[in-house]
Tab-separated table of C-alpha atoms and ligand atoms in Angstrom:
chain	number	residue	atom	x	y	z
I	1	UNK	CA	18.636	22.734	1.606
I	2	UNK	CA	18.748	26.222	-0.465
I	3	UNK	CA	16.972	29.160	1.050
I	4	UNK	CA	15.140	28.921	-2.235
I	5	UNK	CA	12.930	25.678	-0.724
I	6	UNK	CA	11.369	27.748	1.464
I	7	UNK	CA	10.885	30.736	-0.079
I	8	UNK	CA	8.987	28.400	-2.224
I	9	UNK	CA	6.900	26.723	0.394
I	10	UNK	CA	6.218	29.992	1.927
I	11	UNK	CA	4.916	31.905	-1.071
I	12	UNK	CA	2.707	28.952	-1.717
I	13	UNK	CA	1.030	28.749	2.142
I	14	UNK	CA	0.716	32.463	1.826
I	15	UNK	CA	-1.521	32.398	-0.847
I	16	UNK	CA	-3.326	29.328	-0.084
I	17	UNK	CA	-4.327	31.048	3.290
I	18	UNK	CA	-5.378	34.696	1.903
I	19	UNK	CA	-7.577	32.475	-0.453
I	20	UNK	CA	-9.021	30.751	2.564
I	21	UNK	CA	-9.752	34.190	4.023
I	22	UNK	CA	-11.685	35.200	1.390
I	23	UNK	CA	-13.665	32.259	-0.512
I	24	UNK	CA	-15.567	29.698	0.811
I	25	UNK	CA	-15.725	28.362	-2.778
I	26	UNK	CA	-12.699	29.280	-4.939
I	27	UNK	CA	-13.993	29.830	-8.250
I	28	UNK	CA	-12.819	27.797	-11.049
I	29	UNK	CA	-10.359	31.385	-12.706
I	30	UNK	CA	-8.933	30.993	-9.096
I	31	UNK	CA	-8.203	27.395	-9.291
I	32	UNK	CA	-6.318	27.312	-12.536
I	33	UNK	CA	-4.466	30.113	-11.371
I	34	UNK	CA	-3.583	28.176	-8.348
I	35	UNK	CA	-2.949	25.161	-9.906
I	36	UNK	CA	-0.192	27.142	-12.430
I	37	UNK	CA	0.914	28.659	-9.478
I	38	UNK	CA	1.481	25.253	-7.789
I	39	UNK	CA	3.693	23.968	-10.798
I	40	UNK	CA	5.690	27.137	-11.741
I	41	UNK	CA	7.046	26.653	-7.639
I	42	UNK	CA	7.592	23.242	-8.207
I	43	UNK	CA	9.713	23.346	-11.452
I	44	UNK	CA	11.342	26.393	-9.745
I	45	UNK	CA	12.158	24.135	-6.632
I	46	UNK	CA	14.627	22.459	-9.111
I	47	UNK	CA	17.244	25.762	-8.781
I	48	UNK	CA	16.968	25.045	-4.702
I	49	UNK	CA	17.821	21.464	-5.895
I	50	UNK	CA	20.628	22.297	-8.102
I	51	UNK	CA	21.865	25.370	-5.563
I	52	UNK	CA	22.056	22.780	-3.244
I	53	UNK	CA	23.943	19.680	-5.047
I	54	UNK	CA	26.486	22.316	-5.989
I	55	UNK	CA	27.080	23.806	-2.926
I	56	UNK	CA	26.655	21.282	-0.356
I	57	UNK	CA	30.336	19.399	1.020
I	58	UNK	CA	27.906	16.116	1.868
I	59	UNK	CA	28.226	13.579	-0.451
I	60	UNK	CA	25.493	11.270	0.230
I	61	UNK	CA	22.970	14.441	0.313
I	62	UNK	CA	24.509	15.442	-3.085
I	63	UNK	CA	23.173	11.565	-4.595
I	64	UNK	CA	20.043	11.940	-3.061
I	65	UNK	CA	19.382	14.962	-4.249
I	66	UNK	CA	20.850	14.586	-7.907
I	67	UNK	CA	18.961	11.209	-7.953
I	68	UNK	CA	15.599	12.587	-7.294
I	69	UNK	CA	16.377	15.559	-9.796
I	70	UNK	CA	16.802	12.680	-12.115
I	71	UNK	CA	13.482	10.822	-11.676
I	72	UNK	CA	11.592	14.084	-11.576
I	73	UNK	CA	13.570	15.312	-14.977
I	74	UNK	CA	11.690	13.841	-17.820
I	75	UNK	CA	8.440	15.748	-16.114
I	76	UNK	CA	9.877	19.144	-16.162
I	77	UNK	CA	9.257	20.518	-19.576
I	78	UNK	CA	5.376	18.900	-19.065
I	79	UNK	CA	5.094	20.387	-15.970
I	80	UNK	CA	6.167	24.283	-17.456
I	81	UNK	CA	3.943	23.582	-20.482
I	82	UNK	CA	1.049	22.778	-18.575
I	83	UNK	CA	1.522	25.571	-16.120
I	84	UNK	CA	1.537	27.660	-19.014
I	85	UNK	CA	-1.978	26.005	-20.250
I	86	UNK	CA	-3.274	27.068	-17.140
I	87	UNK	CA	-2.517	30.248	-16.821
I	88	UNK	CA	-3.621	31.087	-20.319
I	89	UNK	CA	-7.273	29.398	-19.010
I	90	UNK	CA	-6.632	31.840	-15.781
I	91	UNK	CA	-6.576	34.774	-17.900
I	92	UNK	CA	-8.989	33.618	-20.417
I	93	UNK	CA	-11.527	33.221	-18.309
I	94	UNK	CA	-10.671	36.495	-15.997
I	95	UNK	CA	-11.107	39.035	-19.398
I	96	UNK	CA	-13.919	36.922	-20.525
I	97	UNK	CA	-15.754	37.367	-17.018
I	98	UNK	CA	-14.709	41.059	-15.903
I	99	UNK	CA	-12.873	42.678	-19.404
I	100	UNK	CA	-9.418	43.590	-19.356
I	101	UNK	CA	-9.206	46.452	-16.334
I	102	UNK	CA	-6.867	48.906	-17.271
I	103	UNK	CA	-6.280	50.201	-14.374
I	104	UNK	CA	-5.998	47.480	-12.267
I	105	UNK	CA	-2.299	46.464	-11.012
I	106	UNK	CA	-3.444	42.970	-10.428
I	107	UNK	CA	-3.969	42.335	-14.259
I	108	UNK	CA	-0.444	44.308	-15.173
I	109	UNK	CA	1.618	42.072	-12.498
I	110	UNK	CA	-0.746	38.496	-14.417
I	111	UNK	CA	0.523	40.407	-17.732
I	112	UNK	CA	4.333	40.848	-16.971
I	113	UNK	CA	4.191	36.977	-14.761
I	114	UNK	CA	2.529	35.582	-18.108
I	115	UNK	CA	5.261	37.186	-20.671
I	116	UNK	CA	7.646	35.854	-18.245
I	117	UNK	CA	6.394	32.325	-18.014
I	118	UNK	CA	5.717	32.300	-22.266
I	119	UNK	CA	9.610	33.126	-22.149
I	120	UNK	CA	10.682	30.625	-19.083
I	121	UNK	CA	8.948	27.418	-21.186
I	122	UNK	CA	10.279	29.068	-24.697
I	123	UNK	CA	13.778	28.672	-23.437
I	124	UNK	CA	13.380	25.538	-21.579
I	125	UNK	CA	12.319	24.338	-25.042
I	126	UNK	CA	15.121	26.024	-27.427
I	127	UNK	CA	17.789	24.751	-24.419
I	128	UNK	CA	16.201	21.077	-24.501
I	129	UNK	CA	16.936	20.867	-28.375
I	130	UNK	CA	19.638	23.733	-29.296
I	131	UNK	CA	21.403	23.857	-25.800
I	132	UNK	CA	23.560	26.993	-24.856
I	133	UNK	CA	25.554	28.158	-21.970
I	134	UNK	CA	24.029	31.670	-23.212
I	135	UNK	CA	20.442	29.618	-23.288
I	136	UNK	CA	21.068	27.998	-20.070
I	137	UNK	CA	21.639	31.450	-18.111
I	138	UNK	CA	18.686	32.743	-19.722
I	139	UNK	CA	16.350	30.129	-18.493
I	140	UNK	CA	17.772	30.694	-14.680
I	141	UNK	CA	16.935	34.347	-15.380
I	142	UNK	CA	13.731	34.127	-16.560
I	143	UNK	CA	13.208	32.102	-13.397
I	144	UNK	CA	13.849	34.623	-10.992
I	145	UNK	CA	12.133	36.711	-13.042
I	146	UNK	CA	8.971	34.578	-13.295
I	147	UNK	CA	9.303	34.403	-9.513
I	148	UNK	CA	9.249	37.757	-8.353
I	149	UNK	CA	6.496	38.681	-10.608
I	150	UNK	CA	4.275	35.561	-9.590
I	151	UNK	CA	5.029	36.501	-5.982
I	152	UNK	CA	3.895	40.310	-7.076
I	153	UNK	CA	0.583	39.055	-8.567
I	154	UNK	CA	-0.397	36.859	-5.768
I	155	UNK	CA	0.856	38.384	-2.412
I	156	UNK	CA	1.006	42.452	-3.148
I	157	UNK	CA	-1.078	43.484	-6.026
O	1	HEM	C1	2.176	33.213	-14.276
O	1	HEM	C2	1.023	33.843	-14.381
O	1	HEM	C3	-0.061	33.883	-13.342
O	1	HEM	C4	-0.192	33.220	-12.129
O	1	HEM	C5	0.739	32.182	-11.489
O	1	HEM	C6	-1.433	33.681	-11.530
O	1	HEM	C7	-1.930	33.238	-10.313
O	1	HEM	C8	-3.015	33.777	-9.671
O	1	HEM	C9	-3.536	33.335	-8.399
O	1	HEM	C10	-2.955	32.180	-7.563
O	1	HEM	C11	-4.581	34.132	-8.087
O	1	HEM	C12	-5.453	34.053	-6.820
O	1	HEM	C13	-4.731	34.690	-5.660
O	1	HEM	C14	-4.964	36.156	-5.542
O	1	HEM	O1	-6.039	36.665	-5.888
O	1	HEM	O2	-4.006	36.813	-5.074
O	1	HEM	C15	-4.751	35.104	-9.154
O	1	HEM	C16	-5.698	36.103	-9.182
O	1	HEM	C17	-5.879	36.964	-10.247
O	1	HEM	N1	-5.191	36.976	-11.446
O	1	HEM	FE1	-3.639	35.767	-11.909
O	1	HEM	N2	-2.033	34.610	-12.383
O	1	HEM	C18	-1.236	34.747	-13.496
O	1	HEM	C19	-1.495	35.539	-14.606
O	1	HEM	C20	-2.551	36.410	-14.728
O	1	HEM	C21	-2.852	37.201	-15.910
O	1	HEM	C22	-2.120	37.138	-17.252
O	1	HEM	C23	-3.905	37.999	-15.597
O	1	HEM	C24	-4.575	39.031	-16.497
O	1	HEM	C25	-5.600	38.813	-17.132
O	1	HEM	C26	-4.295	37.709	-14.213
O	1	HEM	C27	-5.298	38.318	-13.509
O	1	HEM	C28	-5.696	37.997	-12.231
O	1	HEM	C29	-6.760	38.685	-11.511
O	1	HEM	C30	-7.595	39.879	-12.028
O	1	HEM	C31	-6.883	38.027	-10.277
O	1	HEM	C32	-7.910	38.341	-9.147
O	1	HEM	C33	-9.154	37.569	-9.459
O	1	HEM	C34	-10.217	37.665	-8.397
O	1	HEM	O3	-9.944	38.178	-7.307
O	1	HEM	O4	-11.351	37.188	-8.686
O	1	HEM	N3	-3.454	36.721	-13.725
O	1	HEM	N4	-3.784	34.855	-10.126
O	2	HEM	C1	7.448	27.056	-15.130
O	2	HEM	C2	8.353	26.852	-16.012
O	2	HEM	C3	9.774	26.427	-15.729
O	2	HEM	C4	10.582	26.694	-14.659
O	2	HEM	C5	10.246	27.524	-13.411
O	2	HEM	C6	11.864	26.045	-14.922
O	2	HEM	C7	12.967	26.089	-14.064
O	2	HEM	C8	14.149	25.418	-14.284
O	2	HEM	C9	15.275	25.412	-13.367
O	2	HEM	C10	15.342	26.167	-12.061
O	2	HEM	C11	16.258	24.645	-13.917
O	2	HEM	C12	17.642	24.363	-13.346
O	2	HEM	C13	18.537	25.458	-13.842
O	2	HEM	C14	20.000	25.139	-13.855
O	2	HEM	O1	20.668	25.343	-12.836
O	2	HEM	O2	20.486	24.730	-14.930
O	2	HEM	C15	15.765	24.160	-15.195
O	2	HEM	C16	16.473	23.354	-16.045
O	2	HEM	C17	16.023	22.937	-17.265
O	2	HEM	N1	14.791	23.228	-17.828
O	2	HEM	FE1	13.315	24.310	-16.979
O	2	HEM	N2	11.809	25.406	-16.136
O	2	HEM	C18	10.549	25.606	-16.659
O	2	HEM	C19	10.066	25.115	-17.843
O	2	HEM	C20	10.789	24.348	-18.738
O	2	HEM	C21	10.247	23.826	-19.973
O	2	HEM	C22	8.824	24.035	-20.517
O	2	HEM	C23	11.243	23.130	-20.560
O	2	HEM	C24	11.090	22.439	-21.883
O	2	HEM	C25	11.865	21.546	-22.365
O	2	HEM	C26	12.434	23.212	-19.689
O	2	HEM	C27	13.672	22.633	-19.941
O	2	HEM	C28	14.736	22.613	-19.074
O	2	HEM	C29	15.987	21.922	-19.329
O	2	HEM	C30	16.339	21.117	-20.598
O	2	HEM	C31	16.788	22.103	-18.194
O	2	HEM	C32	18.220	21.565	-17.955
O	2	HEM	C33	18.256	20.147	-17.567
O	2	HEM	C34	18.080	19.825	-16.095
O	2	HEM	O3	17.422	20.523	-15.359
O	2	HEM	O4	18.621	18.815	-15.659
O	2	HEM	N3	12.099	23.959	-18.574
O	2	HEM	N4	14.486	24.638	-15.387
């Protein structure tokens, strides 16, 4: 399976244990930003899918793997939307509770991850009804995008 699996898996454990570490309750801005964290990795997990089907000389994994990219396709553009929903609670409630902190690197790397993610469902969308080569490659980028800066929010700053 693509490295990209993983990396996946791993961001997500990460986080979920330097939450443990420091809440014995996770309050609720820290669950919705969880919960769009959770479905940003798993729509992502579809370029380890792809990665793979393309690159992989087994036939039978290729089917498998196309097959469940199939079944899990008419969910994808729900699942970016409503990771988008969430995040825009996340931050909501975050600048409603504490104001927006200038200084603070945490809410620049939620700023550049949320621009990212408003572009990421934007050309999911325009690609669904107008599609592109030039729109596909711009979704993929947005994606890596979208990744480093969610793994720059949650793990370093
Ligand atoms: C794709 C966008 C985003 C995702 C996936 C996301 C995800 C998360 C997650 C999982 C956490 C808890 C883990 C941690 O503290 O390291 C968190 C914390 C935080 N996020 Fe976001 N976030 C996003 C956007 C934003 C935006 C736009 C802002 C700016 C308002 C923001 C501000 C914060 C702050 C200040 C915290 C720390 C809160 C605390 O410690 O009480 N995030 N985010
Ligand atoms: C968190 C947000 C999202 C992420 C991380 C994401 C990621 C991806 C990835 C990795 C692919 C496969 C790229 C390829 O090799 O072609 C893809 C394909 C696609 N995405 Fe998204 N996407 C997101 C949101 C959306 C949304 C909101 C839509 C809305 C319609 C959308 C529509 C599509 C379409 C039409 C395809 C091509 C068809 C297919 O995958 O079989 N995406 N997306």
């Amino acid at each position: 399976m693509s490295i990209w699996l993983y990396i996946n898996i791993l961001l997500f454990i990460t986080v979920l244990f330097s939450l443990a570490d420091q809440y014995a309750h996770l309050p609720i801005h820290i669950m919705f930003g969880l919960a769009g964290l959770f479905l940003i990795l798993f729509n992502w997990t579809r370029h380890a899918f792809f990665s793979t089907i393309r690159n992989t000389p087994d036939r039978k994994k290729k089917i498998k793997l196309a097959t469940i990219s199939k079944r899990i396709y008419p969910f994808h553009r729900w699942v970016g939307t409503t990771a988008l929903l969430l995040i825009i609670l996340h931050a909501a409630i975050i600048i409603h509770r504490f104001g927006f902190l200038w200084m603070n690197m945490k809410m620049w790397s939620g700023v550049g991850a949320i621009i990212t993610l408003i572009c990421m469902v934007l050309s999911g969308w325009f690609r669904l009804y107008f599609p592109s080569v030039k729109k596909r490659r711009m979704h993929i980028i947005f994606g890596f995008l979208l990744f480093f800066f969610v793994a720059l929010h949650t793990v370093l700053f």
